[in-house]
């Protein structure tokens, strides 16, 4: 009986909390508070990480700070995890998510997304003299991938039967295999490709894309004015070079066109989120 009473009390408490946050956070509330509470991953470098000073850093942190500046507020970054980031938003613990949240149809049913501010592209990448520009050209080739990764699935899906797929335990292993000549090609993200270009400029290039995913800033459904202001910020930051500066700082490359020219509506098509 005591157990049942405890469960009932807990249920009432959760219900009260949910009932107490029936309204979406509004732009007026954020401006009145003078603080923008931002949910951010801190375990997904270079987008989000804890710096040596113990404060959140990364692509998402710089984007969130620029957004707060645009709104004329201070910023409070609240660390979240992949599983709890949307619940944190919907329960009012944060005002927005700048948390590497890929725009998918499933997520778009729960939250409202801004236009894309970042994105990850998966590609086949390799030696410049490799004449590869489409999946069929992988015939007879050896391609390195990280085992059970998005690039593993992408390469496996399109590679001809006579292609050799070499699987490594992590990106470092696949990259080292490319740099040392063990494989002439690898499946990789644009983030890692930019790091390779920085380490070995001019030796490698993109052969063809496998997939891409854009990330949006998320707000609660119904926060229309706040979302409109965020879209205004993203558009301005794309135009004045702010986003390119942040991307160059953390990804060593400008904003890719599939992000710059994308929209939340176009992105919300049947795709599987990579993060």
CSV table of C-alpha atoms in Angstrom, one decimal:
chain,number,residue,atom,x,y,z
A,1,UNK,CA,0.0,0.0,0.0
A,2,UNK,CA,2.8,2.4,0.9
A,3,UNK,CA,4.5,1.6,-2.5
A,4,UNK,CA,1.2,2.4,-4.4
A,5,UNK,CA,0.9,5.7,-2.5
A,6,UNK,CA,4.4,6.6,-3.4
A,7,UNK,CA,3.8,5.9,-7.1
A,8,UNK,CA,0.6,7.9,-7.0
A,9,UNK,CA,2.3,10.8,-5.4
A,10,UNK,CA,5.1,10.7,-8.0
A,11,UNK,CA,2.5,10.7,-10.8
A,12,UNK,CA,0.7,13.7,-9.3
A,13,UNK,CA,4.0,15.5,-9.0
A,14,UNK,CA,4.9,14.8,-12.7
A,15,UNK,CA,1.4,15.8,-13.7
A,16,UNK,CA,1.7,19.1,-11.8
A,17,UNK,CA,5.0,19.9,-13.4
A,18,UNK,CA,3.6,19.2,-16.9
A,19,UNK,CA,0.5,21.2,-16.2
A,20,UNK,CA,2.6,24.1,-14.9
A,21,UNK,CA,4.4,24.3,-18.3
A,22,UNK,CA,1.4,24.2,-20.6
A,23,UNK,CA,2.5,27.4,-22.4
A,24,UNK,CA,5.6,27.6,-24.7
A,25,UNK,CA,8.3,30.0,-23.7
A,26,UNK,CA,7.7,33.3,-25.6
A,27,UNK,CA,10.1,35.9,-27.0
A,28,UNK,CA,8.6,38.4,-24.5
A,29,UNK,CA,9.4,36.2,-21.6
A,30,UNK,CA,13.0,35.7,-22.7
A,31,UNK,CA,13.5,39.4,-23.3
A,32,UNK,CA,11.9,40.2,-19.9
A,33,UNK,CA,14.1,37.7,-18.1
A,34,UNK,CA,17.2,39.1,-19.9
A,35,UNK,CA,18.6,35.5,-20.1
A,36,UNK,CA,18.4,32.9,-22.8
A,37,UNK,CA,18.6,29.4,-21.4
A,38,UNK,CA,20.2,27.2,-24.0
A,39,UNK,CA,20.3,23.4,-23.9
A,40,UNK,CA,23.6,22.1,-25.4
A,41,UNK,CA,25.4,18.8,-25.8
A,42,UNK,CA,28.9,18.9,-24.1
A,43,UNK,CA,30.0,15.5,-25.3
A,44,UNK,CA,29.9,15.9,-29.1
A,45,UNK,CA,33.1,17.8,-30.2
A,46,UNK,CA,33.7,19.9,-32.1
A,47,UNK,CA,30.0,21.0,-31.8
A,48,UNK,CA,29.9,20.8,-28.0
A,49,UNK,CA,32.5,20.1,-25.4
A,50,UNK,CA,33.6,21.2,-21.9
A,51,UNK,CA,36.7,23.4,-22.3
A,52,UNK,CA,39.8,23.4,-20.1
A,53,UNK,CA,38.2,26.2,-18.1
A,54,UNK,CA,35.2,24.0,-17.3
A,55,UNK,CA,32.9,26.0,-19.5
A,56,UNK,CA,31.0,24.8,-22.6
A,57,UNK,CA,32.8,25.4,-25.9
A,58,UNK,CA,32.4,24.5,-29.5
A,59,UNK,CA,30.4,25.3,-32.6
A,60,UNK,CA,27.1,25.2,-30.8
A,61,UNK,CA,28.3,27.3,-27.9
A,62,UNK,CA,29.5,30.0,-30.2
A,63,UNK,CA,26.2,29.9,-32.1
A,64,UNK,CA,24.2,30.1,-28.9
A,65,UNK,CA,26.3,33.1,-27.7
A,66,UNK,CA,25.8,34.9,-31.0
A,67,UNK,CA,22.0,34.2,-30.8
A,68,UNK,CA,21.9,35.7,-27.3
A,69,UNK,CA,23.8,38.7,-28.4
A,70,UNK,CA,21.3,39.1,-31.3
A,71,UNK,CA,18.4,39.0,-28.8
A,72,UNK,CA,20.2,41.4,-26.5
A,73,UNK,CA,20.2,38.9,-23.5
A,74,UNK,CA,22.7,37.2,-21.4
A,75,UNK,CA,23.2,33.4,-21.9
A,76,UNK,CA,22.9,30.4,-19.6
A,77,UNK,CA,24.1,27.2,-21.2
A,78,UNK,CA,22.5,24.1,-19.7
A,79,UNK,CA,24.3,20.8,-20.5
A,80,UNK,CA,22.0,18.2,-21.9
A,81,UNK,CA,22.3,14.7,-23.3
A,82,UNK,CA,21.1,13.2,-26.6
A,83,UNK,CA,18.1,11.4,-24.9
A,84,UNK,CA,17.1,14.3,-22.6
A,85,UNK,CA,17.5,17.3,-24.7
A,86,UNK,CA,14.0,17.4,-26.1
A,87,UNK,CA,12.4,16.6,-22.7
A,88,UNK,CA,14.4,19.5,-21.2
A,89,UNK,CA,13.0,21.8,-23.8
A,90,UNK,CA,9.4,20.6,-23.5
A,91,UNK,CA,9.5,20.8,-19.7
A,92,UNK,CA,10.7,24.4,-19.8
A,93,UNK,CA,14.1,23.8,-18.3
A,94,UNK,CA,15.6,25.5,-21.3
A,95,UNK,CA,14.2,28.1,-23.7
A,96,UNK,CA,15.9,26.7,-26.9
A,97,UNK,CA,18.1,23.9,-28.0
A,98,UNK,CA,21.3,24.5,-29.8
A,99,UNK,CA,22.3,20.9,-29.4
A,100,UNK,CA,23.4,19.4,-32.8
A,101,UNK,CA,19.8,18.3,-33.2
A,102,UNK,CA,19.3,16.9,-36.7
A,103,UNK,CA,16.0,17.9,-38.4
A,104,UNK,CA,13.9,14.8,-39.0
A,105,UNK,CA,10.2,14.2,-39.5
A,106,UNK,CA,9.8,12.5,-36.1
A,107,UNK,CA,11.5,15.3,-34.2
A,108,UNK,CA,9.5,17.9,-36.2
A,109,UNK,CA,6.3,16.4,-34.6
A,110,UNK,CA,7.6,17.3,-31.2
A,111,UNK,CA,9.5,20.6,-31.6
A,112,UNK,CA,9.7,23.4,-34.0
A,113,UNK,CA,12.9,23.9,-35.9
A,114,UNK,CA,14.7,27.0,-37.2
A,115,UNK,CA,16.2,27.0,-40.7
A,116,UNK,CA,19.5,25.0,-40.6
A,117,UNK,CA,22.5,26.6,-38.9
A,118,UNK,CA,24.9,23.6,-39.3
A,119,UNK,CA,25.1,20.2,-41.0
A,120,UNK,CA,27.1,17.0,-41.4
A,121,UNK,CA,27.7,15.5,-44.8
A,122,UNK,CA,28.9,11.9,-45.3
A,123,UNK,CA,31.1,11.4,-48.3
A,124,UNK,CA,33.5,9.1,-50.1
A,125,UNK,CA,36.9,10.9,-49.8
A,126,UNK,CA,40.3,10.0,-51.0
A,127,UNK,CA,43.5,10.5,-53.1
A,128,UNK,CA,43.2,13.2,-55.7
A,129,UNK,CA,44.4,10.9,-58.5
A,130,UNK,CA,41.7,8.3,-57.8
A,131,UNK,CA,39.1,8.6,-60.7
A,132,UNK,CA,36.0,8.1,-58.6
A,133,UNK,CA,32.9,10.3,-58.9
A,134,UNK,CA,30.0,7.9,-58.4
A,135,UNK,CA,29.3,4.6,-56.6
A,136,UNK,CA,29.9,2.5,-59.7
A,137,UNK,CA,33.5,3.7,-59.8
A,138,UNK,CA,34.2,1.9,-56.5
A,139,UNK,CA,34.3,-1.3,-58.5
A,140,UNK,CA,37.6,-3.1,-57.5
A,141,UNK,CA,38.5,-0.3,-55.1
A,142,UNK,CA,39.3,-0.6,-51.4
A,143,UNK,CA,37.4,1.8,-49.1
A,144,UNK,CA,38.0,2.3,-45.4
A,145,UNK,CA,35.1,3.1,-43.0
A,146,UNK,CA,34.5,3.1,-39.3
A,147,UNK,CA,32.8,-0.1,-38.3
A,148,UNK,CA,29.0,0.2,-37.8
A,149,UNK,CA,29.0,3.9,-38.5
A,150,UNK,CA,26.8,6.0,-40.8
A,151,UNK,CA,29.5,6.0,-43.4
A,152,UNK,CA,29.8,2.2,-43.1
A,153,UNK,CA,26.1,1.9,-43.9
A,154,UNK,CA,26.3,4.4,-46.7
A,155,UNK,CA,29.3,2.8,-48.4
A,156,UNK,CA,28.0,-0.7,-48.0
A,157,UNK,CA,24.7,0.3,-49.5
A,158,UNK,CA,26.1,1.7,-52.7
A,159,UNK,CA,29.4,-0.2,-53.3
A,160,UNK,CA,29.6,-2.8,-56.1
A,161,UNK,CA,30.0,-6.4,-55.0
A,162,UNK,CA,33.7,-6.4,-56.0
A,163,UNK,CA,34.6,-3.4,-53.8
A,164,UNK,CA,36.6,-4.2,-50.7
A,165,UNK,CA,35.3,-2.5,-47.6
A,166,UNK,CA,37.9,-2.3,-44.8
A,167,UNK,CA,36.4,-1.6,-41.4
A,168,UNK,CA,38.3,0.2,-38.6
A,169,UNK,CA,37.4,0.8,-35.0
A,170,UNK,CA,37.3,4.6,-35.1
A,171,UNK,CA,37.9,7.6,-37.3
A,172,UNK,CA,41.6,7.8,-36.3
A,173,UNK,CA,42.2,4.3,-37.6
A,174,UNK,CA,40.4,5.0,-40.9
A,175,UNK,CA,42.2,8.3,-41.4
A,176,UNK,CA,45.6,6.8,-40.6
A,177,UNK,CA,44.9,4.0,-43.2
A,178,UNK,CA,44.2,6.7,-45.8
A,179,UNK,CA,47.3,8.8,-44.9
A,180,UNK,CA,49.6,5.8,-44.9
A,181,UNK,CA,48.3,4.5,-48.2
A,182,UNK,CA,46.6,1.3,-46.8
A,183,UNK,CA,43.4,2.4,-48.5
A,184,UNK,CA,43.0,5.0,-51.3
A,185,UNK,CA,39.5,6.0,-50.2
A,186,UNK,CA,37.5,6.3,-47.0
A,187,UNK,CA,33.9,7.1,-46.0
A,188,UNK,CA,34.0,10.1,-43.8
A,189,UNK,CA,32.1,13.2,-42.6
A,190,UNK,CA,32.9,16.7,-43.8
A,191,UNK,CA,34.2,17.5,-40.3
A,192,UNK,CA,36.8,14.8,-40.4
A,193,UNK,CA,37.6,15.6,-44.1
A,194,UNK,CA,38.4,19.2,-43.1
A,195,UNK,CA,40.8,17.9,-40.4
A,196,UNK,CA,42.5,15.7,-43.0
A,197,UNK,CA,42.9,18.6,-45.4
A,198,UNK,CA,44.4,20.7,-42.6
A,199,UNK,CA,46.9,17.9,-41.8
A,200,UNK,CA,47.7,17.0,-45.5
A,201,UNK,CA,46.7,19.9,-47.7
A,202,UNK,CA,46.1,19.2,-51.3
A,203,UNK,CA,46.5,15.4,-51.2
A,204,UNK,CA,42.9,14.4,-51.0
A,205,UNK,CA,39.4,15.5,-52.1
A,206,UNK,CA,35.7,14.6,-52.0
A,207,UNK,CA,34.6,12.0,-54.5
A,208,UNK,CA,30.9,12.0,-54.1
A,209,UNK,CA,28.3,12.5,-51.3
A,210,UNK,CA,26.6,9.6,-49.5
A,211,UNK,CA,24.1,11.5,-47.3
A,212,UNK,CA,23.7,14.8,-45.4
A,213,UNK,CA,21.8,16.0,-42.4
A,214,UNK,CA,21.2,19.5,-41.3
A,215,UNK,CA,20.8,20.7,-37.7
A,216,UNK,CA,18.3,23.3,-36.5
A,217,UNK,CA,17.8,25.4,-33.4
A,218,UNK,CA,14.7,24.0,-31.7
A,219,UNK,CA,11.9,25.7,-29.7
A,220,UNK,CA,8.7,24.4,-28.2
A,221,UNK,CA,5.7,24.3,-30.5
A,222,UNK,CA,3.8,27.5,-30.3
A,223,UNK,CA,6.8,29.8,-29.7
A,224,UNK,CA,6.2,31.4,-33.1
A,225,UNK,CA,7.6,34.8,-32.3
A,226,UNK,CA,10.7,33.4,-30.7
A,227,UNK,CA,11.2,31.0,-33.7
A,228,UNK,CA,10.8,33.9,-36.1
A,229,UNK,CA,13.4,35.9,-34.3
A,230,UNK,CA,15.8,32.9,-34.3
A,231,UNK,CA,15.3,32.5,-38.1
A,232,UNK,CA,16.0,36.2,-38.5
A,233,UNK,CA,19.3,35.7,-36.5
A,234,UNK,CA,20.3,32.6,-38.6
A,235,UNK,CA,19.6,34.5,-41.9
A,236,UNK,CA,21.6,37.5,-40.7
A,237,UNK,CA,24.5,35.4,-39.4
A,238,UNK,CA,24.7,33.5,-42.7
A,239,UNK,CA,24.7,36.8,-44.6
A,240,UNK,CA,27.2,38.7,-42.5
A,241,UNK,CA,29.7,35.9,-42.2
A,242,UNK,CA,29.2,35.1,-38.5
A,243,UNK,CA,28.3,31.4,-39.2
A,244,UNK,CA,31.2,31.1,-41.7
A,245,UNK,CA,33.5,32.4,-39.0
A,246,UNK,CA,32.2,29.9,-36.4
A,247,UNK,CA,32.4,27.1,-38.9
A,248,UNK,CA,36.0,28.0,-39.8
A,249,UNK,CA,36.9,28.1,-36.2
A,250,UNK,CA,35.6,24.7,-35.3
A,251,UNK,CA,35.3,22.8,-38.6
A,252,UNK,CA,38.0,24.4,-40.6
A,253,UNK,CA,35.6,25.1,-43.5
A,254,UNK,CA,32.9,27.5,-44.5
A,255,UNK,CA,29.2,26.7,-44.2
A,256,UNK,CA,28.4,24.2,-46.9
A,257,UNK,CA,25.8,25.1,-49.5
A,258,UNK,CA,23.4,22.3,-48.4
A,259,UNK,CA,23.2,24.1,-45.0
A,260,UNK,CA,23.3,27.7,-46.3
A,261,UNK,CA,20.4,27.1,-48.8
A,262,UNK,CA,18.4,24.7,-46.7
A,263,UNK,CA,15.1,25.1,-44.9
A,264,UNK,CA,13.6,23.2,-41.9
A,265,UNK,CA,10.7,22.1,-44.1
A,266,UNK,CA,13.0,20.6,-46.8
A,267,UNK,CA,15.1,18.9,-44.1
A,268,UNK,CA,12.1,17.2,-42.5
A,269,UNK,CA,12.0,14.3,-44.9
A,270,UNK,CA,12.3,10.6,-44.1
A,271,UNK,CA,15.9,10.4,-43.0
A,272,UNK,CA,17.6,8.7,-40.0
A,273,UNK,CA,19.3,11.2,-37.6
A,274,UNK,CA,23.1,10.5,-37.1
A,275,UNK,CA,23.1,12.2,-33.8
